[in-house]
PDB file of C-alpha atoms in Angstrom:
ATOM      1  CA  UNK A   1     -11.513 -31.468   3.236  1.00 52.00           C
ATOM      2  CA  UNK A   2     -10.986 -30.041   6.628  1.00 53.00           C
ATOM      3  CA  UNK A   3     -11.852 -26.505   7.190  1.00 51.00           C
ATOM      4  CA  UNK A   4      -8.321 -25.560   7.735  1.00 47.00           C
ATOM      5  CA  UNK A   5      -7.644 -26.879   4.396  1.00 50.00           C
ATOM      6  CA  UNK A   6     -10.197 -24.710   2.527  1.00 52.00           C
ATOM      7  CA  UNK A   7      -8.844 -21.686   4.758  1.00 44.00           C
ATOM      8  CA  UNK A   8      -5.455 -22.190   3.601  1.00 45.00           C
ATOM      9  CA  UNK A   9      -6.218 -23.168  -0.031  1.00 47.00           C
ATOM     10  CA  UNK A  10      -8.445 -19.887  -0.209  1.00 44.00           C
ATOM     11  CA  UNK A  11      -5.742 -17.936   1.308  1.00 43.00           C
ATOM     12  CA  UNK A  12      -3.013 -19.240  -1.067  1.00 47.00           C
ATOM     13  CA  UNK A  13      -5.402 -18.242  -4.407  1.00 42.00           C
ATOM     14  CA  UNK A  14      -5.858 -14.995  -2.942  1.00 44.00           C
ATOM     15  CA  UNK A  15      -2.101 -14.133  -2.449  1.00 46.00           C
ATOM     16  CA  UNK A  16      -0.812 -15.400  -5.746  1.00 46.00           C
ATOM     17  CA  UNK A  17       1.303 -13.451  -7.915  1.00 44.00           C
ATOM     18  CA  UNK A  18      -1.294 -12.410 -10.528  1.00 40.00           C
ATOM     19  CA  UNK A  19      -3.266 -10.678  -7.835  1.00 41.00           C
ATOM     20  CA  UNK A  20      -0.010  -9.161  -6.122  1.00 41.00           C
ATOM     21  CA  UNK A  21       1.368  -7.929  -8.761  1.00 44.00           C
ATOM     22  CA  UNK A  22      -1.273  -5.850 -10.282  1.00 45.00           C
ATOM     23  CA  UNK A  23       0.530  -3.740 -12.941  1.00 46.00           C
ATOM     24  CA  UNK A  24      -0.867  -4.313 -16.272  1.00 45.00           C
ATOM     25  CA  UNK A  25      -3.649  -6.605 -17.320  1.00 43.00           C
ATOM     26  CA  UNK A  26      -6.808  -4.852 -15.942  1.00 49.00           C
ATOM     27  CA  UNK A  27      -9.207  -2.378 -17.156  1.00 54.00           C
ATOM     28  CA  UNK A  28      -8.403   1.366 -17.040  1.00 55.00           C
ATOM     29  CA  UNK A  29     -11.393   2.798 -18.296  1.00 66.00           C
ATOM     30  CA  UNK A  30     -11.723   5.732 -15.609  1.00 81.00           C
ATOM     31  CA  UNK A  31     -12.372   6.867 -12.227  1.00 88.00           C
ATOM     32  CA  UNK A  32     -13.706   3.507 -10.858  1.00 89.00           C
ATOM     33  CA  UNK A  33     -10.898   1.670 -12.425  1.00 85.00           C
ATOM     34  CA  UNK A  34      -8.718   3.674 -10.387  1.00 86.00           C
ATOM     35  CA  UNK A  35     -10.240   3.519  -7.305  1.00 90.00           C
ATOM     36  CA  UNK A  36     -10.423  -0.653  -7.791  1.00 88.00           C
ATOM     37  CA  UNK A  37      -6.907  -0.823  -8.486  1.00 85.00           C
ATOM     38  CA  UNK A  38      -5.245  -0.155  -4.851  1.00 88.00           C
ATOM     39  CA  UNK A  39      -8.234  -2.370  -3.597  1.00 91.00           C
ATOM     40  CA  UNK A  40      -7.759  -5.517  -5.424  1.00 91.00           C
ATOM     41  CA  UNK A  41      -4.029  -5.290  -5.845  1.00 89.00           C
ATOM     42  CA  UNK A  42      -2.716  -7.106  -3.022  1.00 92.00           C
ATOM     43  CA  UNK A  43       0.633  -5.237  -2.907  1.00 93.00           C
ATOM     44  CA  UNK A  44      -1.000  -1.571  -3.012  1.00 93.00           C
ATOM     45  CA  UNK A  45      -3.967  -2.614  -0.317  1.00 96.00           C
ATOM     46  CA  UNK A  46      -1.387  -3.917   2.227  1.00 97.00           C
ATOM     47  CA  UNK A  47       1.022  -1.002   1.491  1.00 97.00           C
ATOM     48  CA  UNK A  48      -1.654   1.940   1.799  1.00 97.00           C
ATOM     49  CA  UNK A  49      -3.198   0.158   4.959  1.00 97.00           C
ATOM     50  CA  UNK A  50       0.041  -0.296   6.332  1.00 98.00           C
ATOM     51  CA  UNK A  51       0.606   3.869   5.849  1.00 98.00           C
ATOM     52  CA  UNK A  52      -2.480   4.467   7.756  1.00 98.00           C
ATOM     53  CA  UNK A  53      -1.611   2.123  11.075  1.00 98.00           C
ATOM     54  CA  UNK A  54       1.872   3.128  11.013  1.00 98.00           C
ATOM     55  CA  UNK A  55       0.261   6.683  11.074  1.00 98.00           C
ATOM     56  CA  UNK A  56      -1.875   6.020  13.776  1.00 97.00           C
ATOM     57  CA  UNK A  57       1.064   4.533  16.051  1.00 97.00           C
ATOM     58  CA  UNK A  58       2.810   7.935  15.698  1.00 97.00           C
ATOM     59  CA  UNK A  59       2.298  11.073  17.433  1.00 95.00           C
ATOM     60  CA  UNK A  60       1.843  14.322  17.131  1.00 95.00           C
ATOM     61  CA  UNK A  61       2.318  15.711  13.379  1.00 95.00           C
ATOM     62  CA  UNK A  62       3.382  12.380  12.051  1.00 95.00           C
ATOM     63  CA  UNK A  63       0.057  11.132  12.205  1.00 97.00           C
ATOM     64  CA  UNK A  64      -0.861  13.511   9.271  1.00 96.00           C
ATOM     65  CA  UNK A  65       2.393  13.730   7.886  1.00 97.00           C
ATOM     66  CA  UNK A  66       2.793  10.114   6.757  1.00 98.00           C
ATOM     67  CA  UNK A  67      -0.259  10.004   4.823  1.00 98.00           C
ATOM     68  CA  UNK A  68      -0.143  13.102   3.265  1.00 98.00           C
ATOM     69  CA  UNK A  69       3.396  12.697   2.192  1.00 98.00           C
ATOM     70  CA  UNK A  70       2.427   9.319   0.548  1.00 98.00           C
ATOM     71  CA  UNK A  71      -0.051  10.868  -1.506  1.00 97.00           C
ATOM     72  CA  UNK A  72       1.889  13.662  -2.536  1.00 97.00           C
ATOM     73  CA  UNK A  73       5.276  11.809  -3.240  1.00 97.00           C
ATOM     74  CA  UNK A  74       2.706   8.957  -5.064  1.00 96.00           C
ATOM     75  CA  UNK A  75       1.370  11.954  -7.093  1.00 94.00           C
ATOM     76  CA  UNK A  76       4.644  13.164  -8.307  1.00 95.00           C
ATOM     77  CA  UNK A  77       5.917   9.783  -9.120  1.00 95.00           C
ATOM     78  CA  UNK A  78       2.707   9.525 -11.216  1.00 91.00           C
ATOM     79  CA  UNK A  79       3.810  12.650 -13.366  1.00 90.00           C
ATOM     80  CA  UNK A  80       7.414  11.325 -13.551  1.00 94.00           C
ATOM     81  CA  UNK A  81       5.965   7.978 -14.896  1.00 91.00           C
ATOM     82  CA  UNK A  82       3.838   9.720 -16.980  1.00 87.00           C
ATOM     83  CA  UNK A  83       6.754  11.698 -18.118  1.00 90.00           C
ATOM     84  CA  UNK A  84       8.230   8.621 -19.367  1.00 91.00           C
ATOM     85  CA  UNK A  85      11.012   8.338 -16.449  1.00 93.00           C
ATOM     86  CA  UNK A  86      11.020   5.088 -14.868  1.00 93.00           C
ATOM     87  CA  UNK A  87      12.858   3.559 -11.858  1.00 91.00           C
ATOM     88  CA  UNK A  88      15.024   0.235 -11.698  1.00 92.00           C
ATOM     89  CA  UNK A  89      13.179  -2.427  -9.743  1.00 91.00           C
ATOM     90  CA  UNK A  90       9.876  -0.606  -9.672  1.00 92.00           C
ATOM     91  CA  UNK A  91       8.089  -3.641  -9.013  1.00 91.00           C
ATOM     92  CA  UNK A  92      10.529  -5.121  -6.558  1.00 95.00           C
ATOM     93  CA  UNK A  93      10.227  -1.323  -4.853  1.00 95.00           C
ATOM     94  CA  UNK A  94       6.416  -1.862  -4.556  1.00 95.00           C
ATOM     95  CA  UNK A  95       6.893  -5.340  -2.889  1.00 96.00           C
ATOM     96  CA  UNK A  96       9.755  -4.139  -0.384  1.00 97.00           C
ATOM     97  CA  UNK A  97       7.195  -1.326   0.672  1.00 97.00           C
ATOM     98  CA  UNK A  98       4.908  -3.969   1.383  1.00 98.00           C
ATOM     99  CA  UNK A  99       7.403  -5.875   3.446  1.00 98.00           C
ATOM    100  CA  UNK A 100       8.921  -2.771   5.217  1.00 98.00           C
ATOM    101  CA  UNK A 101       5.943  -0.767   5.974  1.00 98.00           C
ATOM    102  CA  UNK A 102       4.795  -4.040   7.446  1.00 98.00           C
ATOM    103  CA  UNK A 103       7.797  -4.180   9.429  1.00 98.00           C
ATOM    104  CA  UNK A 104       7.723  -0.701  10.587  1.00 98.00           C
ATOM    105  CA  UNK A 105       4.241  -1.170  12.214  1.00 98.00           C
ATOM    106  CA  UNK A 106       5.065  -4.821  13.949  1.00 98.00           C
ATOM    107  CA  UNK A 107       7.788  -2.950  15.715  1.00 97.00           C
ATOM    108  CA  UNK A 108       5.664   0.194  16.156  1.00 96.00           C
ATOM    109  CA  UNK A 109       8.616   2.089  15.040  1.00 97.00           C
ATOM    110  CA  UNK A 110       8.547   5.980  15.902  1.00 97.00           C
ATOM    111  CA  UNK A 111      11.209   7.939  14.091  1.00 97.00           C
ATOM    112  CA  UNK A 112      11.588  11.590  13.977  1.00 97.00           C
ATOM    113  CA  UNK A 113       8.740  12.984  11.695  1.00 97.00           C
ATOM    114  CA  UNK A 114      11.440  13.815   9.316  1.00 97.00           C
ATOM    115  CA  UNK A 115      12.632  10.063   8.726  1.00 97.00           C
ATOM    116  CA  UNK A 116       9.395   8.722   8.652  1.00 97.00           C
ATOM    117  CA  UNK A 117       8.452  11.028   5.803  1.00 98.00           C
ATOM    118  CA  UNK A 118      11.185  10.529   4.060  1.00 98.00           C
ATOM    119  CA  UNK A 119      10.626   6.676   4.363  1.00 96.00           C
ATOM    120  CA  UNK A 120       7.039   7.168   3.599  1.00 98.00           C
ATOM    121  CA  UNK A 121       7.917   9.416   0.320  1.00 98.00           C
ATOM    122  CA  UNK A 122      10.576   6.616  -0.949  1.00 96.00           C
ATOM    123  CA  UNK A 123       8.139   3.578  -0.628  1.00 96.00           C
ATOM    124  CA  UNK A 124       5.160   6.261  -2.663  1.00 97.00           C
ATOM    125  CA  UNK A 125       7.669   7.021  -5.518  1.00 96.00           C
ATOM    126  CA  UNK A 126       7.593   3.376  -6.538  1.00 94.00           C
ATOM    127  CA  UNK A 127       3.774   3.039  -6.285  1.00 94.00           C
ATOM    128  CA  UNK A 128       3.412   6.395  -8.370  1.00 94.00           C
ATOM    129  CA  UNK A 129       6.194   5.717 -10.872  1.00 94.00           C
ATOM    130  CA  UNK A 130       4.528   2.174 -11.819  1.00 90.00           C
ATOM    131  CA  UNK A 131       1.047   3.787 -12.529  1.00 86.00           C
ATOM    132  CA  UNK A 132       2.442   7.111 -14.022  1.00 86.00           C
ATOM    133  CA  UNK A 133       4.204   4.526 -16.927  1.00 86.00           C
ATOM    134  CA  UNK A 134       0.455   3.324 -17.318  1.00 79.00           C
ATOM    135  CA  UNK A 135      -1.155   6.474 -17.889  1.00 77.00           C
ATOM    136  CA  UNK A 136      -0.416   7.242 -21.183  1.00 67.00           C
ATOM    137  CA  UNK A 137      -2.027   4.267 -22.742  1.00 74.00           C
ATOM    138  CA  UNK A 138      -4.870   4.275 -20.570  1.00 69.00           C
ATOM    139  CA  UNK A 139      -8.248   5.713 -21.888  1.00 70.00           C
ATOM    140  CA  UNK A 140      -9.069   7.751 -19.430  1.00 78.00           C
ATOM    141  CA  UNK A 141      -5.666   8.370 -17.763  1.00 81.00           C
ATOM    142  CA  UNK A 142      -6.807  11.348 -15.439  1.00 83.00           C
ATOM    143  CA  UNK A 143     -10.007   9.774 -14.240  1.00 87.00           C
ATOM    144  CA  UNK A 144      -7.633   6.674 -13.510  1.00 85.00           C
ATOM    145  CA  UNK A 145      -5.180   9.191 -11.539  1.00 87.00           C
ATOM    146  CA  UNK A 146      -7.971  10.658  -9.739  1.00 91.00           C
ATOM    147  CA  UNK A 147      -9.489   7.210  -8.566  1.00 91.00           C
ATOM    148  CA  UNK A 148      -6.291   5.986  -7.733  1.00 91.00           C
ATOM    149  CA  UNK A 149      -5.815   8.685  -5.463  1.00 94.00           C
ATOM    150  CA  UNK A 150      -9.015   8.682  -3.792  1.00 96.00           C
ATOM    151  CA  UNK A 151      -8.968   5.343  -3.048  1.00 96.00           C
ATOM    152  CA  UNK A 152      -5.066   5.296  -2.002  1.00 96.00           C
ATOM    153  CA  UNK A 153      -6.389   8.330   0.707  1.00 97.00           C
ATOM    154  CA  UNK A 154      -9.405   6.231   1.916  1.00 97.00           C
ATOM    155  CA  UNK A 155      -7.400   3.066   2.310  1.00 97.00           C
ATOM    156  CA  UNK A 156      -4.749   4.990   4.392  1.00 97.00           C
ATOM    157  CA  UNK A 157      -7.765   6.575   6.786  1.00 97.00           C
ATOM    158  CA  UNK A 158      -9.454   3.179   6.922  1.00 97.00           C
ATOM    159  CA  UNK A 159      -6.006   2.121   8.255  1.00 97.00           C
ATOM    160  CA  UNK A 160      -5.549   4.631  10.553  1.00 97.00           C
ATOM    161  CA  UNK A 161      -9.316   5.005  12.199  1.00 97.00           C
ATOM    162  CA  UNK A 162      -9.396   1.300  12.750  1.00 95.00           C
ATOM    163  CA  UNK A 163      -5.909   1.446  14.861  1.00 96.00           C
ATOM    164  CA  UNK A 164      -6.708   4.527  16.675  1.00 95.00           C
ATOM    165  CA  UNK A 165     -10.397   3.132  17.602  1.00 95.00           C
ATOM    166  CA  UNK A 166      -9.558  -0.288  18.684  1.00 94.00           C
ATOM    167  CA  UNK A 167     -10.227  -0.828  22.467  1.00 92.00           C
ATOM    168  CA  UNK A 168      -6.611  -1.179  24.119  1.00 89.00           C
ATOM    169  CA  UNK A 169      -7.314  -4.946  24.816  1.00 91.00           C
ATOM    170  CA  UNK A 170      -7.346  -5.123  20.778  1.00 91.00           C
ATOM    171  CA  UNK A 171      -4.268  -3.163  20.454  1.00 89.00           C
ATOM    172  CA  UNK A 172      -1.527  -5.660  19.829  1.00 95.00           C
ATOM    173  CA  UNK A 173      -3.700  -6.755  16.630  1.00 96.00           C
ATOM    174  CA  UNK A 174      -2.122  -3.736  14.748  1.00 97.00           C
ATOM    175  CA  UNK A 175       1.451  -4.866  15.206  1.00 97.00           C
ATOM    176  CA  UNK A 176       0.161  -8.310  14.449  1.00 97.00           C
ATOM    177  CA  UNK A 177      -1.660  -6.943  11.071  1.00 97.00           C
ATOM    178  CA  UNK A 178       1.953  -5.359  10.831  1.00 97.00           C
ATOM    179  CA  UNK A 179       3.737  -8.726  10.865  1.00 98.00           C
ATOM    180  CA  UNK A 180       1.268 -10.202   8.473  1.00 97.00           C
ATOM    181  CA  UNK A 181       1.977  -7.460   5.916  1.00 97.00           C
ATOM    182  CA  UNK A 182       5.665  -8.119   6.380  1.00 98.00           C
ATOM    183  CA  UNK A 183       5.608 -11.946   5.485  1.00 98.00           C
ATOM    184  CA  UNK A 184       3.103 -10.676   2.600  1.00 97.00           C
ATOM    185  CA  UNK A 185       5.774  -8.331   1.419  1.00 97.00           C
ATOM    186  CA  UNK A 186       8.780 -10.659   1.708  1.00 97.00           C
ATOM    187  CA  UNK A 187       6.724 -13.640   0.028  1.00 96.00           C
ATOM    188  CA  UNK A 188       5.853 -11.152  -2.478  1.00 94.00           C
ATOM    189  CA  UNK A 189       9.613 -10.285  -3.058  1.00 95.00           C
ATOM    190  CA  UNK A 190      10.723 -14.092  -3.537  1.00 94.00           C
ATOM    191  CA  UNK A 191       8.010 -14.369  -5.910  1.00 84.00           C
TER     192      UNK A 191
END
């Protein structure tokens, strides 16, 4: 088996739907489980990093508005889900957020702050509701929620810091990462 075959096989296994849609079926014991979920759920990891990358491509207030809007709206969505309010096609919305955020990064779209924040809020709502629906069944729902919020903010920050600190010659890597995320989002939607 040549090295490229091994790499392709490893990527295919890591991108499998069981990792991508990480909503039921993992430990929900508390803060550490909440931290682990966005990091090990492929759909969440890509969406959270993309928000940070997209924020880094913006100017002025949008740089802070996008991550803050995502976290705040995700919390609102979480409370809605916790109250038992469901959105139709939540998982599709989450996969769609990976595709859309990836495209926004790949194309370096810079809409007005209000439009960017509204899009970000729409994407965050699906993520929040999905996890809010899980919270009542958890052994430590508030610890899990705190860990999930902290990990989300950290992933936004990571995407932002990486994009802002790349040397000019490596700046196209941000757009390439966006395109890769968009492709993964398309794959998640098809799966």
